Tab-separated table of C-alpha atoms and ligand atoms in Angstrom:
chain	number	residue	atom	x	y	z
A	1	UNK	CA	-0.494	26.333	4.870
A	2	UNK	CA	0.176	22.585	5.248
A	3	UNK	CA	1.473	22.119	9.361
A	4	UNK	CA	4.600	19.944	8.325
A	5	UNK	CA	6.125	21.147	4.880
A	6	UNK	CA	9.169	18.573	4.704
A	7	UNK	CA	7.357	15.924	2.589
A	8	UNK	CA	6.021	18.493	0.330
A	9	UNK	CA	9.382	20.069	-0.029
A	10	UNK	CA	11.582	16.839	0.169
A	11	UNK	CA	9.341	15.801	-3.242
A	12	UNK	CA	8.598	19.018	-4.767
A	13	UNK	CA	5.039	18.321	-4.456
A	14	UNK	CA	1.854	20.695	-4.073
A	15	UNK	CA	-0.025	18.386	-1.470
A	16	UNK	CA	1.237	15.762	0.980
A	17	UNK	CA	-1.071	13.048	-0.259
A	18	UNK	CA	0.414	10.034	-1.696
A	19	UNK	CA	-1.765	8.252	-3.968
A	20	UNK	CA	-0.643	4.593	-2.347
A	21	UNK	CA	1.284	1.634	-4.873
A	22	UNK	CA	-1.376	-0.671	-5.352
A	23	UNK	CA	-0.058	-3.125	-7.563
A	24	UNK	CA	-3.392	-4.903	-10.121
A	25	UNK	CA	-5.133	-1.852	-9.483
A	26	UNK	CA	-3.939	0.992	-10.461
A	27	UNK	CA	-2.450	2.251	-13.482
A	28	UNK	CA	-0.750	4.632	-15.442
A	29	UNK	CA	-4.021	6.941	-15.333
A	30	UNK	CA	-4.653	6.677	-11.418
A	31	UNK	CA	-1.006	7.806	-11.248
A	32	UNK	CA	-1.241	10.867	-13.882
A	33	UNK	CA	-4.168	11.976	-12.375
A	34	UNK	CA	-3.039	12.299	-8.978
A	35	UNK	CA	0.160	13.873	-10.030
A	36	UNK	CA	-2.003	16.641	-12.362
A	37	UNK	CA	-3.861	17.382	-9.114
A	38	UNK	CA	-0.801	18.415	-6.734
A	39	UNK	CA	-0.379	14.413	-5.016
A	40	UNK	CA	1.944	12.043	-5.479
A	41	UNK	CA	0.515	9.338	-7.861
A	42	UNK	CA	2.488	5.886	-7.713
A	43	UNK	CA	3.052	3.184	-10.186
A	44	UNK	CA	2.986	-0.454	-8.469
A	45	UNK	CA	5.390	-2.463	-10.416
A	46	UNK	CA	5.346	-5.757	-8.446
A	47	UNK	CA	2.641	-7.517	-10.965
A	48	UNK	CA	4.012	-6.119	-13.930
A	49	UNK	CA	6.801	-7.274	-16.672
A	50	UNK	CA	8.755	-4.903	-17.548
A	51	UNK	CA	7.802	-4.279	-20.750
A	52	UNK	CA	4.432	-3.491	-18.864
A	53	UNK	CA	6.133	-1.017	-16.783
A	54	UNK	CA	7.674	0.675	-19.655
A	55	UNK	CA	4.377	1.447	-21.089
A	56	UNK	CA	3.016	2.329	-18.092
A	57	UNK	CA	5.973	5.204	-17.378
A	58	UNK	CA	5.983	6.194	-21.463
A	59	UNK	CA	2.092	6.960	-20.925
A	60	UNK	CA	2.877	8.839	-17.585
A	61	UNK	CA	5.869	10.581	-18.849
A	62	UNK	CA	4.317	11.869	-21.685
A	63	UNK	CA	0.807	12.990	-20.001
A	64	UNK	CA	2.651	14.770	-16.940
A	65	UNK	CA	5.749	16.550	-15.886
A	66	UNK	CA	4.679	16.590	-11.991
A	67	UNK	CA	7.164	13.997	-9.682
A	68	UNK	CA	5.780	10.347	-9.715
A	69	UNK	CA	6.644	7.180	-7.274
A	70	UNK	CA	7.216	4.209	-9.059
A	71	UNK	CA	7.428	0.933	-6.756
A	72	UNK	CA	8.963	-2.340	-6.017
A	73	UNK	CA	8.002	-5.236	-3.861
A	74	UNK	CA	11.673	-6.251	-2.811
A	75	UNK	CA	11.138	-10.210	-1.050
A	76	UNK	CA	13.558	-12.925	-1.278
A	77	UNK	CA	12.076	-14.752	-4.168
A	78	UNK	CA	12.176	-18.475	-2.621
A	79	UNK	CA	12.988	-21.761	-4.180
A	80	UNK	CA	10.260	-24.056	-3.464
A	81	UNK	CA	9.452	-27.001	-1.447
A	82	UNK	CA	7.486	-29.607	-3.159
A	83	UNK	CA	6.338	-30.825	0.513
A	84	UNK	CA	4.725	-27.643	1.393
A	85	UNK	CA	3.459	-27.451	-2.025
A	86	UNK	CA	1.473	-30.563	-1.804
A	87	UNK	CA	0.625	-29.923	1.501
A	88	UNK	CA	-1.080	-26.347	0.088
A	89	UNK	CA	-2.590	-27.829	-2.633
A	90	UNK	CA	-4.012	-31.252	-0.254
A	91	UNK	CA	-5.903	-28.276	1.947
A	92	UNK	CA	-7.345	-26.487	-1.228
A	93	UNK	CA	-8.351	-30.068	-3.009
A	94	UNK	CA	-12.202	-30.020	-1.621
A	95	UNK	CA	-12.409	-26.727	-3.824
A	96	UNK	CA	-10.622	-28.547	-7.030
A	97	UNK	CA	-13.064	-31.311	-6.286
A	98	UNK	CA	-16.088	-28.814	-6.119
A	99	UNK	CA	-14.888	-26.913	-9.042
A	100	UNK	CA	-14.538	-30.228	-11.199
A	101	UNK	CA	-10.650	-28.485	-11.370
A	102	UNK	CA	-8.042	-30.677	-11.849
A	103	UNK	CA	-4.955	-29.781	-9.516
A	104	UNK	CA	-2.312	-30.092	-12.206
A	105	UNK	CA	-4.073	-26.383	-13.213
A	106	UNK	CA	-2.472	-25.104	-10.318
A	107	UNK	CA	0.970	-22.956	-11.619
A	108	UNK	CA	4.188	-23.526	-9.437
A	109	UNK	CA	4.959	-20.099	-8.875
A	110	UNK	CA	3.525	-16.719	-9.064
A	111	UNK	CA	3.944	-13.522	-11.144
A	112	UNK	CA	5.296	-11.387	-8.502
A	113	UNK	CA	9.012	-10.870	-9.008
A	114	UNK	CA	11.062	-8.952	-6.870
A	115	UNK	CA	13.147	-5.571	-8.055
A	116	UNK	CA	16.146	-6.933	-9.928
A	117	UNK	CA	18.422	-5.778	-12.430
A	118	UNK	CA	16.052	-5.225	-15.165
A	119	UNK	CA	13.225	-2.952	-13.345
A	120	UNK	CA	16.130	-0.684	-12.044
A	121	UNK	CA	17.204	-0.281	-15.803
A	122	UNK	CA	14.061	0.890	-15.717
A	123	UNK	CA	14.260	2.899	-12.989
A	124	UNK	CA	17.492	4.374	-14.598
A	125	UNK	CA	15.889	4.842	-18.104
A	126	UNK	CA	12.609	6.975	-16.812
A	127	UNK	CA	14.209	8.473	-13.101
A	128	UNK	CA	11.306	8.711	-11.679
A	129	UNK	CA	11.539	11.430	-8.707
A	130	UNK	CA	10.821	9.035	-6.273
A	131	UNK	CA	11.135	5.205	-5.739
A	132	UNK	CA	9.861	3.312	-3.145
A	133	UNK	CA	9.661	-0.642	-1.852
A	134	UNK	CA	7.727	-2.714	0.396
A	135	UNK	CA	8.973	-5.699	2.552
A	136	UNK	CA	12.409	-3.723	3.177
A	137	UNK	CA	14.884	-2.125	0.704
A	138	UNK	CA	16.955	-4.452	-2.540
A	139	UNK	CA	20.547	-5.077	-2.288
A	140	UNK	CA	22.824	-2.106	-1.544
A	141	UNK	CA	24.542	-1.979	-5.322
A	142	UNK	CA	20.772	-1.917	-6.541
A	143	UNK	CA	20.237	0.648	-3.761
A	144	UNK	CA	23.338	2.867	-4.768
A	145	UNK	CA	22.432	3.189	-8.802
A	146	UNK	CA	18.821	4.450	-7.337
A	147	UNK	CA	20.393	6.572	-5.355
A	148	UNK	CA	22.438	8.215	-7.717
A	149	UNK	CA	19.770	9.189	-10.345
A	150	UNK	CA	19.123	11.574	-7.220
A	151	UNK	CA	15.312	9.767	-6.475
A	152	UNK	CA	14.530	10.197	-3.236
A	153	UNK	CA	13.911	6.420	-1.644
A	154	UNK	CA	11.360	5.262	0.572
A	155	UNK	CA	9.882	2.315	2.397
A	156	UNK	CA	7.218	0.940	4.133
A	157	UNK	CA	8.050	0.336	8.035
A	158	UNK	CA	5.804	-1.507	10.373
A	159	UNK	CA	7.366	-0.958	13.461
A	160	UNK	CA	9.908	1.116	15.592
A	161	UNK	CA	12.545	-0.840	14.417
A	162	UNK	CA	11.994	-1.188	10.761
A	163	UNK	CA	11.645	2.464	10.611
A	164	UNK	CA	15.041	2.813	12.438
A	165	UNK	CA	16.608	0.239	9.967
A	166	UNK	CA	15.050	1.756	7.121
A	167	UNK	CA	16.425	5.502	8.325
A	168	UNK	CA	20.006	3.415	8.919
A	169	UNK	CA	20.124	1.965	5.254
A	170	UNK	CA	19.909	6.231	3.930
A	171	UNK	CA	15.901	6.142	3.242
A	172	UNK	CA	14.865	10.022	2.439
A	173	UNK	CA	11.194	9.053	3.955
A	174	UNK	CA	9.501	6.538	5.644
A	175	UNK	CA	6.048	4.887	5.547
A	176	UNK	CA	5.108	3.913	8.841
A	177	UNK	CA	1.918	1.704	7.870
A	178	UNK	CA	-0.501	0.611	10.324
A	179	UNK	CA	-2.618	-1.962	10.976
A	180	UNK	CA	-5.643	-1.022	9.537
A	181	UNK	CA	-3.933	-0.920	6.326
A	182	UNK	CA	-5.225	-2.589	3.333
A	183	UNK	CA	-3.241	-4.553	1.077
A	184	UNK	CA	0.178	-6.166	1.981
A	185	UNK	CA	1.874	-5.565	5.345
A	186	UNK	CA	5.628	-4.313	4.476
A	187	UNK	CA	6.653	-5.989	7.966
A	188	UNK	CA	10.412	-7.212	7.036
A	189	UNK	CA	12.330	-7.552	10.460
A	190	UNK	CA	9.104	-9.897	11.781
A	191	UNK	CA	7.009	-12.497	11.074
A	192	UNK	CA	4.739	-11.813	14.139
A	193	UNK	CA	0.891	-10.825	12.458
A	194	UNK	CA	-0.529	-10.629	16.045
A	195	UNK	CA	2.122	-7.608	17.280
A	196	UNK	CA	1.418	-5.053	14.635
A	197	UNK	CA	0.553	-1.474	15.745
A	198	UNK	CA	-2.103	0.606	14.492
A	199	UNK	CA	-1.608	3.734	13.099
A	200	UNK	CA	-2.737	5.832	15.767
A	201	UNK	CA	0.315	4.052	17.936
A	202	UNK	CA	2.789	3.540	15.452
A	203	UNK	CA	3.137	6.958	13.422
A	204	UNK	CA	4.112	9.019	16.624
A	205	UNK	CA	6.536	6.597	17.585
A	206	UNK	CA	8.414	6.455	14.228
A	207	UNK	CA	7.936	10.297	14.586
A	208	UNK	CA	10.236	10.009	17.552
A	209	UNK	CA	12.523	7.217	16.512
A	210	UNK	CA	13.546	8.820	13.365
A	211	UNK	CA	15.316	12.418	11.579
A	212	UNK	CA	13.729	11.929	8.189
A	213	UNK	CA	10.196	12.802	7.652
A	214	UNK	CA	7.414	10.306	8.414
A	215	UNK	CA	4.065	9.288	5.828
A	216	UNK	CA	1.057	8.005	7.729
A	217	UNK	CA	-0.712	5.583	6.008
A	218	UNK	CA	-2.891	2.714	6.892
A	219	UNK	CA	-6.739	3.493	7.689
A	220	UNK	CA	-6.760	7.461	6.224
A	221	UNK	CA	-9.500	7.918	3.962
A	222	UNK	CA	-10.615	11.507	4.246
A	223	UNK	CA	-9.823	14.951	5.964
A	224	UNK	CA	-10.255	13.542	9.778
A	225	UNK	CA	-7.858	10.828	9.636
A	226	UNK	CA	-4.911	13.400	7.488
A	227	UNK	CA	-5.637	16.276	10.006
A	228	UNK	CA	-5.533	13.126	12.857
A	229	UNK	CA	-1.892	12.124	10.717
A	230	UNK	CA	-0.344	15.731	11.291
A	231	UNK	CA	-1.269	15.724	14.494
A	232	UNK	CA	0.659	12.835	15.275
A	233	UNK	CA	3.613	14.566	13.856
A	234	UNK	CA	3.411	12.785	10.415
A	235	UNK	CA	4.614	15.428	7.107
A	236	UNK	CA	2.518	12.999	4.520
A	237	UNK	CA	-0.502	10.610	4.506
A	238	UNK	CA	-0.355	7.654	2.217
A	239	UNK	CA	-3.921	6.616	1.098
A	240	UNK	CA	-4.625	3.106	-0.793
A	241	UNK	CA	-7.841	2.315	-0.038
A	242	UNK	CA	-9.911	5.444	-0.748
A	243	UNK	CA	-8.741	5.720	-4.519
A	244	UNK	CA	-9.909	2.239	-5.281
A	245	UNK	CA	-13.915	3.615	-6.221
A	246	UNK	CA	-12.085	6.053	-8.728
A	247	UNK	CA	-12.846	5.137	-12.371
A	248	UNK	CA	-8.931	4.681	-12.660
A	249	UNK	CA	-9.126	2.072	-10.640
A	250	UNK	CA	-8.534	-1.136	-12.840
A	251	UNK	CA	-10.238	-3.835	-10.536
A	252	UNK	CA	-13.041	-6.210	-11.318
A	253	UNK	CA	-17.036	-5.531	-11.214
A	254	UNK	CA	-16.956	-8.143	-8.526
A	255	UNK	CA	-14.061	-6.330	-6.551
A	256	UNK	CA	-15.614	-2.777	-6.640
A	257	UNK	CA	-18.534	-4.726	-5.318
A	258	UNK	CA	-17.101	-5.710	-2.401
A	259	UNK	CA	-15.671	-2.696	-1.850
A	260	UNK	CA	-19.092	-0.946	-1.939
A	261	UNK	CA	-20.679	-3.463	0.642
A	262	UNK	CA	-17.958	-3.694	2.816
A	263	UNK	CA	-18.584	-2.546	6.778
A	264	UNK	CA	-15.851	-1.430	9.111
A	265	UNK	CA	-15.532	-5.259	10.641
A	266	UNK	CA	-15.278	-7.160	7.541
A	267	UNK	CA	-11.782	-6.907	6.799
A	268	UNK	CA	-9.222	-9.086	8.244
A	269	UNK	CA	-5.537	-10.070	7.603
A	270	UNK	CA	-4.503	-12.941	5.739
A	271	UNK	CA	-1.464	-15.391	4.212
A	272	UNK	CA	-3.955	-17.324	2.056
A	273	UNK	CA	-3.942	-15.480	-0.970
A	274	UNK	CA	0.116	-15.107	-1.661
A	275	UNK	CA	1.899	-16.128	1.863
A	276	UNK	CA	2.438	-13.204	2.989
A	277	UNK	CA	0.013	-11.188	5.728
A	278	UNK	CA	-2.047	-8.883	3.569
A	279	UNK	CA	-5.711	-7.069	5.125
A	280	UNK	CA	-8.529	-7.529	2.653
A	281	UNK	CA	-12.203	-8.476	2.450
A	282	UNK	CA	-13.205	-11.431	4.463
A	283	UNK	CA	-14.761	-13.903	1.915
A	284	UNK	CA	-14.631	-17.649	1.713
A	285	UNK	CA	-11.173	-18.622	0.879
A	286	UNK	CA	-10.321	-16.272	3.790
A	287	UNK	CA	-13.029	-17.927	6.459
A	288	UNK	CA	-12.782	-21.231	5.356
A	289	UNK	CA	-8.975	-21.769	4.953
A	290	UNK	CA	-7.616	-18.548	7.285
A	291	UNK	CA	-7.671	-15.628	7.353
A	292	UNK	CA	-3.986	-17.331	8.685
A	293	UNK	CA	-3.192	-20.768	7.617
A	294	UNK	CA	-0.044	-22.461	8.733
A	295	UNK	CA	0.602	-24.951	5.342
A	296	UNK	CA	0.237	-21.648	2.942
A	297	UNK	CA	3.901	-21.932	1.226
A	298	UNK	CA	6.097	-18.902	1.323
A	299	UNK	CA	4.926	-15.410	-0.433
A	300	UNK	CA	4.491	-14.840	-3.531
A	301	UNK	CA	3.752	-19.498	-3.945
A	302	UNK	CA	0.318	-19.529	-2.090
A	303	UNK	CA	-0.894	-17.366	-4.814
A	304	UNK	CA	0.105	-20.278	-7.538
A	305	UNK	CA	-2.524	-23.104	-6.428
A	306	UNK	CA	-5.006	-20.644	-5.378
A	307	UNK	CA	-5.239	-18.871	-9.229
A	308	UNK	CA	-6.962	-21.739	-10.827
A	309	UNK	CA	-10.257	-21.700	-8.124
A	310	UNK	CA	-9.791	-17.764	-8.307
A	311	UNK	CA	-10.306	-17.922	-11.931
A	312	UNK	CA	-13.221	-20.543	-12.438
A	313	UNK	CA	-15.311	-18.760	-9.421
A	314	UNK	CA	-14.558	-15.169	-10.708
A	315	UNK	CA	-15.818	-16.608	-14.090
A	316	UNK	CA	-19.096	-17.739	-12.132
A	317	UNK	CA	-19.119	-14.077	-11.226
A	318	UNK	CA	-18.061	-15.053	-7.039
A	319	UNK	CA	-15.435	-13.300	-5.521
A	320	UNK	CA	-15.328	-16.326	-2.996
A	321	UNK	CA	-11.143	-16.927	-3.986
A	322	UNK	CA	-10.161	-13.329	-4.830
A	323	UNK	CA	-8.367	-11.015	-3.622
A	324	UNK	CA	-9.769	-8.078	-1.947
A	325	UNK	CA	-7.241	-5.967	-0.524
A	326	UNK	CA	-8.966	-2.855	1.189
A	327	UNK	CA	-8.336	-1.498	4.559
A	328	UNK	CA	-10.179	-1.058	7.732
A	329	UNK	CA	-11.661	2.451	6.694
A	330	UNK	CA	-13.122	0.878	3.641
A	331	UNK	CA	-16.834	1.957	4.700
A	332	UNK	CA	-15.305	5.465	4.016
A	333	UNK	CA	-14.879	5.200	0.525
A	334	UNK	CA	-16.605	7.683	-1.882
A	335	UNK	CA	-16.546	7.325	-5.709
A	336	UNK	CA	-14.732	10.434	-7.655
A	337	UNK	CA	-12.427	10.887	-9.916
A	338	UNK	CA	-8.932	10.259	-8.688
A	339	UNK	CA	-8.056	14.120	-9.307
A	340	UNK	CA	-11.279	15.253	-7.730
A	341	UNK	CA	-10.870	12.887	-4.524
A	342	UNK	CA	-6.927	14.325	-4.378
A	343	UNK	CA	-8.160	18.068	-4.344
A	344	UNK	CA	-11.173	17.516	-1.925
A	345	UNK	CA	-8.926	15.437	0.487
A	346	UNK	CA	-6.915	18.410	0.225
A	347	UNK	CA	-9.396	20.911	0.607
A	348	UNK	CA	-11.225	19.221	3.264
A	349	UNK	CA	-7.806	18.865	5.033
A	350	UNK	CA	-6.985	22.647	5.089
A	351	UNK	CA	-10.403	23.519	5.992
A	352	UNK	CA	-10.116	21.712	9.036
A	353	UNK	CA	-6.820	22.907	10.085
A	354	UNK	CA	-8.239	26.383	9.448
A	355	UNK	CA	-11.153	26.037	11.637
A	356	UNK	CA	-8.479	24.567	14.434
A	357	UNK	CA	-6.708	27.895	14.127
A	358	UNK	CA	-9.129	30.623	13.760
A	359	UNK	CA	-12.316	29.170	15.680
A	360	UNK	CA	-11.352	26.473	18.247
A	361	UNK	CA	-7.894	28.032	19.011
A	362	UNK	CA	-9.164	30.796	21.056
A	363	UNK	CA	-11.674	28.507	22.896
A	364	UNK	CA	-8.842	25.961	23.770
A	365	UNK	CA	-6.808	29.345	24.974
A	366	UNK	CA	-10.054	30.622	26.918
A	367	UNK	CA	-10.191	26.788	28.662
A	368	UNK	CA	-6.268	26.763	29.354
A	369	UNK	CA	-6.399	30.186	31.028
A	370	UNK	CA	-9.156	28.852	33.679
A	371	UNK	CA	-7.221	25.568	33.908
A	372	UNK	CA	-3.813	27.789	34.459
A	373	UNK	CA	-5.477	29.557	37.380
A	374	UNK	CA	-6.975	26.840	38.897
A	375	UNK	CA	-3.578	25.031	39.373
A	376	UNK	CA	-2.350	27.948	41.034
B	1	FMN	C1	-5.252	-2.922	-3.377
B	1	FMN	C2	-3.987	-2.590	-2.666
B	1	FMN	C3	-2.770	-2.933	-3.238
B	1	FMN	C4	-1.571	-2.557	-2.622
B	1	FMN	N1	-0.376	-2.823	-3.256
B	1	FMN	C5	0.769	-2.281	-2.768
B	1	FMN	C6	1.961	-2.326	-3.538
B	1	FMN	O1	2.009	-2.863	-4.641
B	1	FMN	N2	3.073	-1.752	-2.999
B	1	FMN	C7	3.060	-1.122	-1.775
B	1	FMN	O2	4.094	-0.599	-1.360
B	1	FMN	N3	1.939	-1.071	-1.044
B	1	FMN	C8	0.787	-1.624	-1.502
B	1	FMN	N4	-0.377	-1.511	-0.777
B	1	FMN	C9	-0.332	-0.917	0.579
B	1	FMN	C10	-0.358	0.621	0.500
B	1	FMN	O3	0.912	1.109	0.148
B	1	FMN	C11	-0.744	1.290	1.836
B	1	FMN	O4	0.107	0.869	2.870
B	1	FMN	C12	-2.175	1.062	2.232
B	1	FMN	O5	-3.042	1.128	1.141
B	1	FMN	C13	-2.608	2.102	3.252
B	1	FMN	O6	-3.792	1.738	3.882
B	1	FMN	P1	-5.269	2.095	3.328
B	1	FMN	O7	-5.508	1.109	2.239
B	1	FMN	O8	-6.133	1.885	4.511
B	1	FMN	O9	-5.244	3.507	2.826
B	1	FMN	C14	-1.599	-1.891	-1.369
B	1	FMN	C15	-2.828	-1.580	-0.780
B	1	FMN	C16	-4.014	-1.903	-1.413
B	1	FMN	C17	-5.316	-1.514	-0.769
């Protein structure tokens, strides 16, 4: 049925659609709905504690049997330097001023904590049938008790070369994620914004650079861009974007918003938010301070002087300092229930690749006939 059957086969999955991680946004519900309906649905651990996570994978556990992703954000948490941090907090201090904020409201750090000890207890406790990270892999012990709860492991690679190291370091799958995509880039081996590779370029490329099967993801948001996906020899589309209209979504009036209004130029990649590049919604944080800003301190610190003007304009219902992670096919978006949007991607998918087969195949044999003579 499906062209490539190694992603639904490596995961014991009906349909190779991956619900994307999308860490704030969706939930245990997003997750068991996407499961129910044949997908993958993923759990985004990186802004949870986990205690949070635990009641997150007790609710999934107990409303589904079907395989599950739960991810990791896996970053070198750094130390801090109070230089940069002043210097962040001197280029935000118009908006304290504005906001009648004092800057001591700003928080040192942020809540995003890489995988450590604790979450792969977790991990351990709930073996969940696949586990995946973003910005790389965790140490190799870390690595090696995943691996032997038998969960297949994958990662988000950027380029060539992170899909190669990836492969090296025994990933069962690979995320080759594009360009377009919303959210955070998972680039690892390079700091370079400016060289990134769409999807349309990348996916074939990690295709032929690599043994183990390849997920598209980045810019997919309905049946042209998963049949475009297989076509470029990928065995699994990873979608973020597209499930964030579902009612599981757990993002803000203001966000949903956005997401509604949003046209296929208005995204744009960014450090200001957390440090680290990440495509969202251009707003005014973004224009004014970005969308790359040289003084942001390192990822996840940006996010900690940035939360107090985030929080008094989101009160003042402006999404001016938030957040909006969405990709480049945001315009795309329809609003269904996560299980609905799952089986229609699906359906809509198939359809397609039936329609190649049974009523454009004999055309495209009719036109390669002529073309074979006239070379003669
Ligand atoms: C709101 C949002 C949050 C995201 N959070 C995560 C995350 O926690 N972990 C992760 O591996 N990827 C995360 N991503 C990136 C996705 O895994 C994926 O690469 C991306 O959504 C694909 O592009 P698309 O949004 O155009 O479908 C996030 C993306 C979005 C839109």
């Amino acid at each position: 049925m499906w062209p490539n059957d190694r992603l639904i086969n490596l995961f014991d999955i009906e349909l190779p659609i991956i619900q994307a991680p999308m860490a704030g946004s969706a939930f245990s519900d997003m997750v068991v709905a996407v499961s129910e309906a044949g997908g993958l649905g993923s759990l985004a651990c990186a802004l949870l504690s986990v205690e949070q996570a635990r009641r997150e994978l007790e609710t999934i556990r107990r409303k589904t049997s079907r395989p599950i992703n739960v991810n990791f954000f896996c970053h070198q948490q750094p130390r801090g330097d109070p230089a940069l941090e002043m210097n962040w907090r001197r280029r935000l201090e118009a908006y304290y001023v504005q906001m009648g904020l004092d800057d001591s409201a700003a928080v040192l750090s942020s809540n995003r904590v890489p995988f450590d000890d604790k979450m792969c207890d977790l991990v351990l406790e709930f073996h969940p049938e696949v586990v995946s990270f973003h910005f790389g892999l965790p140490d190799k012990d870390l690595l090696a008790r995943i691996r032997r709860t038998g969960a297949k492991i994958i990662s988000s690679a950027t380029s060539v070369d992170e899909a190669r190291w990836l492969e090296d370091q025994g990933c069962d799958a690979i995320v080759a994620q594009g360009y377009e995509a919303g959210g955070h880039r998972g680039m690892f081996l390079t700091q370079s914004v400016f060289t990134q590779v769409g999807t349309m370029a990348l996916v074939p490329q990690v295709v032929d650079a690599v043994r183990v099967p390849v997920i598209a993801a980045g810019g997919i948001a309905d049946a042209r861009g998963i049949v475009a996906a297989f076509a470029l020899g990928a065995a699994a589309v990873q979608i973020g974007t597209a499930y964030l209209l579902c009612p599981e979504a757990q993002i803000s009036p203001i966000y949903r918003q956005a997401l509604k209004e949003a046209q296929d130029d208005e995204t744009a990649i960014t450090n200001v938010f957390t440090g680290r590049p990440a495509r969202g919604i251009a707003n005014r944080l973004m224009r004014e301070v970005g969308p790359m800003c040289d003084v942001a301190p390192e990822f996840p610190l940006a996010a900690g002087a940035v939360a107090p003007l985030r929080a008094k304009s989101e009160a003042a219902g402006s999404a001016d300092f938030t957040p909006l992670w969405a990709g480049q096919a945001v315009r795309l978006n329809r609003t269904l229930p996560a299980a609905e949007l799952t089986k229609q991607l699906a359906a809509e998918t198939l359809e397609k690749f039936r329609f190649l087969q049974t009523r454009a195949l004999p055309d495209v044999l009719a036109q390669a006939a002529v073309l074979a003579t006239v070379g003669r």
